[in-house]
Short mmCIF file of C-alpha atoms in Angstrom, two decimals:
data_model
loop_
_atom_site.label_atom_id
_atom_site.label_comp_id
_atom_site.label_asym_id
_atom_site.label_seq_id
_atom_site.Cartn_x
_atom_site.Cartn_y
_atom_site.Cartn_z
CA UNK A 1 272.67 273.57 43.68
CA UNK A 2 273.86 274.74 40.26
CA UNK A 3 272.59 278.14 39.18
CA UNK A 4 270.97 278.94 42.51
CA UNK A 5 272.02 281.33 45.28
CA UNK A 6 272.14 278.64 47.92
CA UNK A 7 274.85 277.17 50.12
CA UNK A 8 273.53 274.18 52.02
CA UNK A 9 273.33 270.39 51.98
CA UNK A 10 269.88 268.81 52.34
CA UNK A 11 267.88 272.04 52.47
CA UNK A 12 267.92 272.83 48.73
CA UNK A 13 266.63 269.32 47.99
CA UNK A 14 263.63 269.89 50.28
CA UNK A 15 263.12 273.39 48.88
CA UNK A 16 262.89 271.96 45.36
CA UNK A 17 259.77 269.98 46.29
CA UNK A 18 258.17 273.09 47.76
CA UNK A 19 259.03 275.21 44.71
CA UNK A 20 257.54 272.65 42.32
CA UNK A 21 254.28 272.59 44.29
CA UNK A 22 254.12 276.37 44.36
CA UNK A 23 254.51 276.46 40.57
CA UNK A 24 251.81 273.81 40.16
CA UNK A 25 249.43 276.07 42.08
CA UNK A 26 250.56 279.45 40.77
CA UNK A 27 248.11 281.69 38.94
CA UNK A 28 249.24 284.22 36.32
CA UNK A 29 248.09 287.82 36.41
CA UNK A 30 245.53 287.08 33.68
CA UNK A 31 243.96 284.36 35.84
CA UNK A 32 245.37 281.40 33.89
CA UNK A 33 247.38 278.70 35.68
CA UNK A 34 251.17 279.01 35.46
CA UNK A 35 251.27 275.28 34.66
CA UNK A 36 248.32 273.46 33.04
CA UNK A 37 248.19 270.36 35.27
CA UNK A 38 246.02 271.78 38.06
CA UNK A 39 243.48 274.59 37.94
CA UNK A 40 241.55 276.51 40.61
CA UNK A 41 238.40 274.70 41.71
CA UNK A 42 235.10 275.73 40.08
CA UNK A 43 234.11 277.19 43.46
CA UNK A 44 237.15 279.46 43.24
CA UNK A 45 236.21 280.58 39.73
CA UNK A 46 232.58 281.27 40.68
CA UNK A 47 233.39 282.68 44.11
CA UNK A 48 230.74 280.41 45.65
CA UNK A 49 230.83 277.46 48.00
CA UNK A 50 233.53 275.88 50.12
CA UNK A 51 237.20 275.12 49.50
CA UNK A 52 237.82 278.00 47.15
CA UNK A 53 241.54 277.64 47.88
CA UNK A 54 241.61 274.13 46.42
CA UNK A 55 243.10 273.12 43.08
CA UNK A 56 241.74 270.31 40.91
CA UNK A 57 243.13 268.22 38.08
CA UNK A 58 242.68 270.06 34.79
CA UNK A 59 239.91 268.18 32.93
CA UNK A 60 241.14 269.49 29.57
CA UNK A 61 243.63 267.33 27.66
CA UNK A 62 244.44 269.15 24.39
CA UNK A 63 244.58 266.62 21.52
CA UNK A 64 247.81 268.11 20.19
CA UNK A 65 249.44 267.98 23.63
CA UNK A 66 247.91 264.92 25.30
CA UNK A 67 251.00 262.67 25.34
CA UNK A 68 253.27 265.35 26.85
CA UNK A 69 250.60 266.40 29.36
CA UNK A 70 250.18 262.80 30.58
CA UNK A 71 253.96 262.55 30.94
CA UNK A 72 253.80 265.56 33.25
CA UNK A 73 251.16 263.85 35.35
CA UNK A 74 253.34 260.74 35.53
CA UNK A 75 256.20 262.93 36.76
CA UNK A 76 253.90 264.41 39.37
CA UNK A 77 253.10 260.88 40.55
CA UNK A 78 256.83 260.19 40.87
CA UNK A 79 257.20 263.39 42.86
CA UNK A 80 254.49 262.22 45.26
CA UNK A 81 256.24 258.87 45.66
CA UNK A 82 259.59 260.52 46.34
CA UNK A 83 257.97 262.79 48.92
CA UNK A 84 256.54 259.76 50.71
CA UNK A 85 259.87 257.91 50.56
CA UNK A 86 261.93 260.84 51.82
CA UNK A 87 259.34 262.14 54.31
CA UNK A 88 259.25 265.58 52.67
CA UNK A 89 255.69 266.94 52.76
CA UNK A 90 254.26 268.56 49.64
CA UNK A 91 252.32 271.82 50.22
CA UNK A 92 249.40 270.86 47.98
CA UNK A 93 245.80 272.06 48.29
CA UNK A 94 243.90 269.21 46.65
CA UNK A 95 240.32 268.21 47.52
CA UNK A 96 239.02 265.04 49.15
CA UNK A 97 237.88 263.81 45.74
CA UNK A 98 241.52 263.47 44.66
CA UNK A 99 242.58 261.50 47.74
CA UNK A 100 239.48 259.28 47.63
CA UNK A 101 240.22 258.30 44.04
CA UNK A 102 243.81 257.38 44.95
CA UNK A 103 242.72 254.99 47.71
CA UNK A 104 239.81 253.64 45.62
CA UNK A 105 237.15 254.98 47.96
CA UNK A 106 233.72 255.60 46.40
CA UNK A 107 232.99 259.21 45.51
CA UNK A 108 229.63 260.93 45.57
CA UNK A 109 227.84 264.23 45.17
CA UNK A 110 229.10 265.49 48.53
CA UNK A 111 232.67 265.28 47.23
CA UNK A 112 231.69 267.22 44.12
CA UNK A 113 229.92 269.89 46.17
CA UNK A 114 233.18 270.59 48.02
CA UNK A 115 234.70 271.92 44.80
CA UNK A 116 231.79 272.59 42.39
CA UNK A 117 228.79 274.09 44.13
CA UNK A 118 227.10 275.21 40.89
CA UNK A 119 227.11 271.80 39.20
CA UNK A 120 225.97 270.07 42.38
CA UNK A 121 223.15 272.58 42.77
CA UNK A 122 222.04 271.94 39.17
CA UNK A 123 222.04 268.15 39.70
CA UNK A 124 220.03 268.43 42.91
CA UNK A 125 217.51 270.76 41.27
CA UNK A 126 217.07 268.45 38.26
CA UNK A 127 216.45 265.50 40.56
CA UNK A 128 213.71 267.40 42.39
CA UNK A 129 211.77 268.64 39.34
CA UNK A 130 208.45 267.19 38.29
CA UNK A 131 207.84 266.74 34.56
CA UNK A 132 205.70 269.86 34.47
CA UNK A 133 208.31 271.96 36.27
CA UNK A 134 211.13 270.60 34.10
CA UNK A 135 209.35 271.35 30.85
CA UNK A 136 208.35 274.82 32.03
CA UNK A 137 211.92 275.67 32.94
CA UNK A 138 213.83 274.15 30.01
CA UNK A 139 211.46 274.23 27.04
CA UNK A 140 212.89 277.55 25.80
CA UNK A 141 216.46 277.01 27.01
CA UNK A 142 217.09 273.28 26.64
CA UNK A 143 219.95 271.30 28.11
CA UNK A 144 222.10 269.04 25.93
CA UNK A 145 224.10 265.91 26.66
CA UNK A 146 227.36 267.84 26.86
CA UNK A 147 229.60 269.69 29.27
CA UNK A 148 231.09 273.08 28.47
CA UNK A 149 234.68 273.33 29.66
CA UNK A 150 237.05 276.28 29.54
CA UNK A 151 238.33 277.75 26.27
CA UNK A 152 235.12 276.67 24.49
CA UNK A 153 235.99 272.98 24.97
CA UNK A 154 232.91 270.76 24.72
CA UNK A 155 232.71 267.19 26.00
CA UNK A 156 229.89 264.95 24.77
CA UNK A 157 228.32 262.91 27.55
CA UNK A 158 226.97 260.48 24.93
CA UNK A 159 227.73 260.08 21.25
CA UNK A 160 226.95 263.37 19.48
CA UNK A 161 225.66 264.60 22.84
CA UNK A 162 225.94 268.28 21.91
CA UNK A 163 223.10 267.67 19.47
CA UNK A 164 220.91 265.58 21.80
CA UNK A 165 218.36 267.52 23.84
CA UNK A 166 217.64 266.54 27.43
CA UNK A 167 213.96 265.78 28.03
CA UNK A 168 212.15 264.42 31.04
CA UNK A 169 212.34 260.83 29.75
CA UNK A 170 216.14 260.85 29.48
CA UNK A 171 216.71 263.23 32.42
CA UNK A 172 217.89 260.46 34.76
CA UNK A 173 220.45 259.34 32.19
CA UNK A 174 221.67 262.94 31.80
CA UNK A 175 222.05 263.35 35.57
CA UNK A 176 224.00 260.08 35.82
CA UNK A 177 226.28 260.97 32.91
CA UNK A 178 226.87 264.50 34.21
CA UNK A 179 227.71 263.24 37.71
CA UNK A 180 229.98 260.53 36.34
CA UNK A 181 231.83 263.04 34.18
CA UNK A 182 232.64 265.39 37.04
CA UNK A 183 233.45 262.66 39.56
CA UNK A 184 235.43 260.23 37.40
CA UNK A 185 235.49 260.50 33.60
CA UNK A 186 236.92 264.02 33.31
CA UNK A 187 240.13 263.12 35.18
CA UNK A 188 240.42 259.38 34.53
CA UNK A 189 243.42 259.49 32.18
CA UNK A 190 245.21 262.12 34.22
CA UNK A 191 244.73 260.18 37.45
CA UNK A 192 245.86 256.94 35.82
CA UNK A 193 249.05 258.69 34.71
CA UNK A 194 249.66 259.96 38.25
CA UNK A 195 249.23 256.44 39.65
CA UNK A 196 251.52 255.10 36.91
CA UNK A 197 254.27 257.47 38.04
CA UNK A 198 253.59 256.82 41.71
CA UNK A 199 253.95 253.06 41.34
CA UNK A 200 257.50 253.46 39.99
CA UNK A 201 258.48 254.70 43.45
CA UNK A 202 256.18 252.90 45.89
CA UNK A 203 253.85 249.86 45.69
CA UNK A 204 250.47 251.50 45.02
CA UNK A 205 248.55 248.55 46.47
CA UNK A 206 249.59 249.78 49.90
CA UNK A 207 247.58 252.98 49.38
CA UNK A 208 244.39 251.06 50.04
CA UNK A 209 245.32 250.66 53.71
CA UNK A 210 245.00 254.43 54.18
CA UNK A 211 241.89 256.52 54.51
CA UNK A 212 241.82 259.55 52.17
CA UNK A 213 242.59 261.82 55.12
CA UNK A 214 245.53 259.68 56.21
CA UNK A 215 247.04 259.61 52.72
CA UNK A 216 246.71 263.39 52.47
CA UNK A 217 248.65 263.77 55.73
CA UNK A 218 251.31 261.27 54.57
CA UNK A 219 251.85 263.18 51.31
CA UNK A 220 251.20 266.76 52.42
CA UNK A 221 251.96 266.78 56.12
CA UNK A 222 250.21 269.24 58.42
CA UNK A 223 250.17 273.03 58.04
CA UNK A 224 249.45 273.37 61.78
CA UNK A 225 252.73 274.24 63.50
CA UNK A 226 252.77 273.97 67.27
CA UNK A 227 255.11 276.67 68.59
CA UNK A 228 255.00 275.28 72.13
CA UNK A 229 256.26 271.94 70.78
CA UNK A 230 259.04 273.68 68.81
CA UNK A 231 260.08 275.60 71.93
CA UNK A 232 260.05 272.49 74.12
CA UNK A 233 262.32 270.62 71.70
CA UNK A 234 264.63 273.52 70.84
CA UNK A 235 268.34 273.23 71.53
CA UNK A 236 270.60 276.22 72.10
CA UNK A 237 274.20 276.69 71.01
CA UNK A 238 276.34 279.48 72.47
CA UNK A 239 273.22 281.22 73.75
CA UNK A 240 271.16 281.03 76.93
CA UNK A 241 267.41 280.40 76.44
CA UNK A 242 266.66 282.97 79.14
CA UNK A 243 268.28 285.84 77.24
CA UNK A 244 265.83 288.60 76.25
CA UNK A 245 266.28 288.27 72.48
CA UNK A 246 265.38 284.57 72.70
CA UNK A 247 262.20 285.43 74.56
CA UNK A 248 261.37 288.05 71.90
CA UNK A 249 261.86 285.39 69.23
CA UNK A 250 259.37 282.95 70.79
CA UNK A 251 256.83 285.71 71.46
CA UNK A 252 256.90 286.73 67.79
CA UNK A 253 256.48 283.13 66.61
CA UNK A 254 253.48 282.69 68.90
CA UNK A 255 251.92 285.83 67.37
CA UNK A 256 252.21 284.44 63.84
CA UNK A 257 249.14 283.03 62.11
CA UNK A 258 249.26 279.70 60.25
CA UNK A 259 250.54 281.26 57.01
CA UNK A 260 253.38 283.09 58.73
CA UNK A 261 254.32 279.99 60.73
CA UNK A 262 254.54 278.02 57.48
CA UNK A 263 256.75 280.75 56.02
CA UNK A 264 258.99 280.54 59.07
CA UNK A 265 259.26 276.77 58.70
CA UNK A 266 260.23 277.19 55.05
CA UNK A 267 262.84 279.79 56.01
CA UNK A 268 264.44 277.59 58.65
CA UNK A 269 263.83 274.07 57.24
CA UNK A 270 262.94 274.49 53.53
CA UNK A 271 259.52 272.91 54.16
CA UNK A 272 256.16 274.50 54.79
CA UNK A 273 254.49 271.51 56.44
CA UNK A 274 255.22 269.19 59.36
CA UNK A 275 255.66 265.57 58.11
CA UNK A 276 253.12 262.96 59.16
CA UNK A 277 255.78 261.33 61.35
CA UNK A 278 256.44 264.62 63.14
CA UNK A 279 259.68 266.56 63.39
CA UNK A 280 262.78 264.46 62.78
CA UNK A 281 265.08 267.18 64.14
CA UNK A 282 265.11 269.70 66.95
CA UNK A 283 265.23 273.40 66.12
CA UNK A 284 268.74 274.67 66.85
CA UNK A 285 269.09 278.31 67.89
CA UNK A 286 272.54 279.87 67.68
CA UNK A 287 273.93 283.28 68.51
CA UNK A 288 274.72 285.50 65.55
CA UNK A 289 277.74 287.54 66.61
CA UNK A 290 277.28 290.87 64.86
CA UNK A 291 278.14 294.41 65.81
CA UNK A 292 274.98 296.52 65.68
CA UNK A 293 272.76 293.39 65.67
CA UNK A 294 269.53 295.32 65.06
CA UNK A 295 270.78 296.03 61.53
CA UNK A 296 271.08 292.35 60.58
CA UNK A 297 268.62 289.64 59.59
CA UNK A 298 268.58 286.13 61.05
CA UNK A 299 270.21 283.45 58.92
CA UNK A 300 269.47 279.74 58.65
CA UNK A 301 270.95 276.43 57.63
CA UNK A 302 267.92 274.54 56.40
CA UNK A 303 269.57 271.13 56.26
CA UNK A 304 270.33 271.37 60.01
CA UNK A 305 267.01 273.05 61.03
CA UNK A 306 269.13 275.83 62.49
CA UNK A 307 268.69 279.59 62.91
CA UNK A 308 271.36 282.12 63.88
CA UNK A 309 269.67 284.94 65.74
CA UNK A 310 271.18 288.40 66.32
CA UNK A 311 270.78 289.79 69.85
CA UNK A 312 267.91 292.11 68.97
CA UNK A 313 267.20 294.93 71.40
CA UNK A 314 263.39 294.70 71.44
CA UNK A 315 260.42 292.61 70.38
CA UNK A 316 259.58 295.25 67.75
CA UNK A 317 262.96 294.86 66.07
CA UNK A 318 262.71 291.07 66.30
CA UNK A 319 259.28 291.10 64.66
CA UNK A 320 260.40 293.44 61.88
CA UNK A 321 263.57 291.53 61.00
CA UNK A 322 262.03 288.06 61.28
CA UNK A 323 259.03 289.04 59.15
CA UNK A 324 261.31 290.49 56.49
CA UNK A 325 263.49 287.38 56.50
CA UNK A 326 260.68 284.84 56.16
CA UNK A 327 258.93 286.93 53.50
CA UNK A 328 261.89 287.91 51.31
CA UNK A 329 264.75 285.53 52.08
CA UNK A 330 263.28 282.03 51.96
CA UNK A 331 263.71 281.27 48.25
CA UNK A 332 266.56 279.71 46.34
CA UNK A 333 267.59 282.09 43.56
CA UNK A 334 270.64 283.23 41.63
CA UNK A 335 270.17 286.94 42.30
CA UNK A 336 272.96 287.03 44.87
CA UNK A 337 276.69 286.53 44.66
CA UNK A 338 278.19 284.32 47.32
CA UNK A 339 281.77 285.13 48.34
#
């Protein structure tokens, strides 16, 4: 791949999908998203509730940037379609609300609570208040028919809503408008753009045959990596599976948590998830013929799902070298010179 420190065939193509997803979900040091398409869930921002690791579609569409932003969402839809076509899972952390909307499933307050505990709590409290309790609580600090978004953005839930006070008579309308905004209205144009891009690659009508959970697995694969299954299907080239350094290798992989296993998969296959259809290749383990093997890192050919493993002298050395490799050597970059 031009401009990148990579020498492989199919691996860099798979790695590109992973890198794009990582950028879509990267947060700058100042807490702002690296790219403006997806933002951390409200639960992440508030530090309350479930699914704080999830990202949601950015509800803000700047007037001066709307056309370009929607083009980006269309490109993201194409990326999803290409991932489905090529069976390359995308490491995305998107909530059930997103997948439900794609398969045209109804959404409700439970879906909102998964990502926005504070708003859901407010809606539930408003529904439970008597007129006396409502007026006592909001007479001095009234609510208005508007939603405050980031960067002082205000969205009117009705015409001139920022100037319309919520009272007990129109409370039901306010609750309905507020719920509708967070569940549908706030991301309607963005989601339509994603579907528009998706349908250039696959027939979107077929999405309706999936449940939200099934579509998520089809697009994103599974982060759960079964080491016993990898070991059972492994093939060995110029090395005996009973050799000590091979045993050290499998012991270290079994020690890894889910995050480390995903890093290993990226290092050896340029993907961090197992596709919905399962592994299409068997892990190939080869001998790395090096003098002083403890001084060398393992190397991989991601397009062949292959790892060349030095004959490490102990499990401690194996753990150290493998951890360093999967942490520091899994990216495509142009910081190295290939001879």
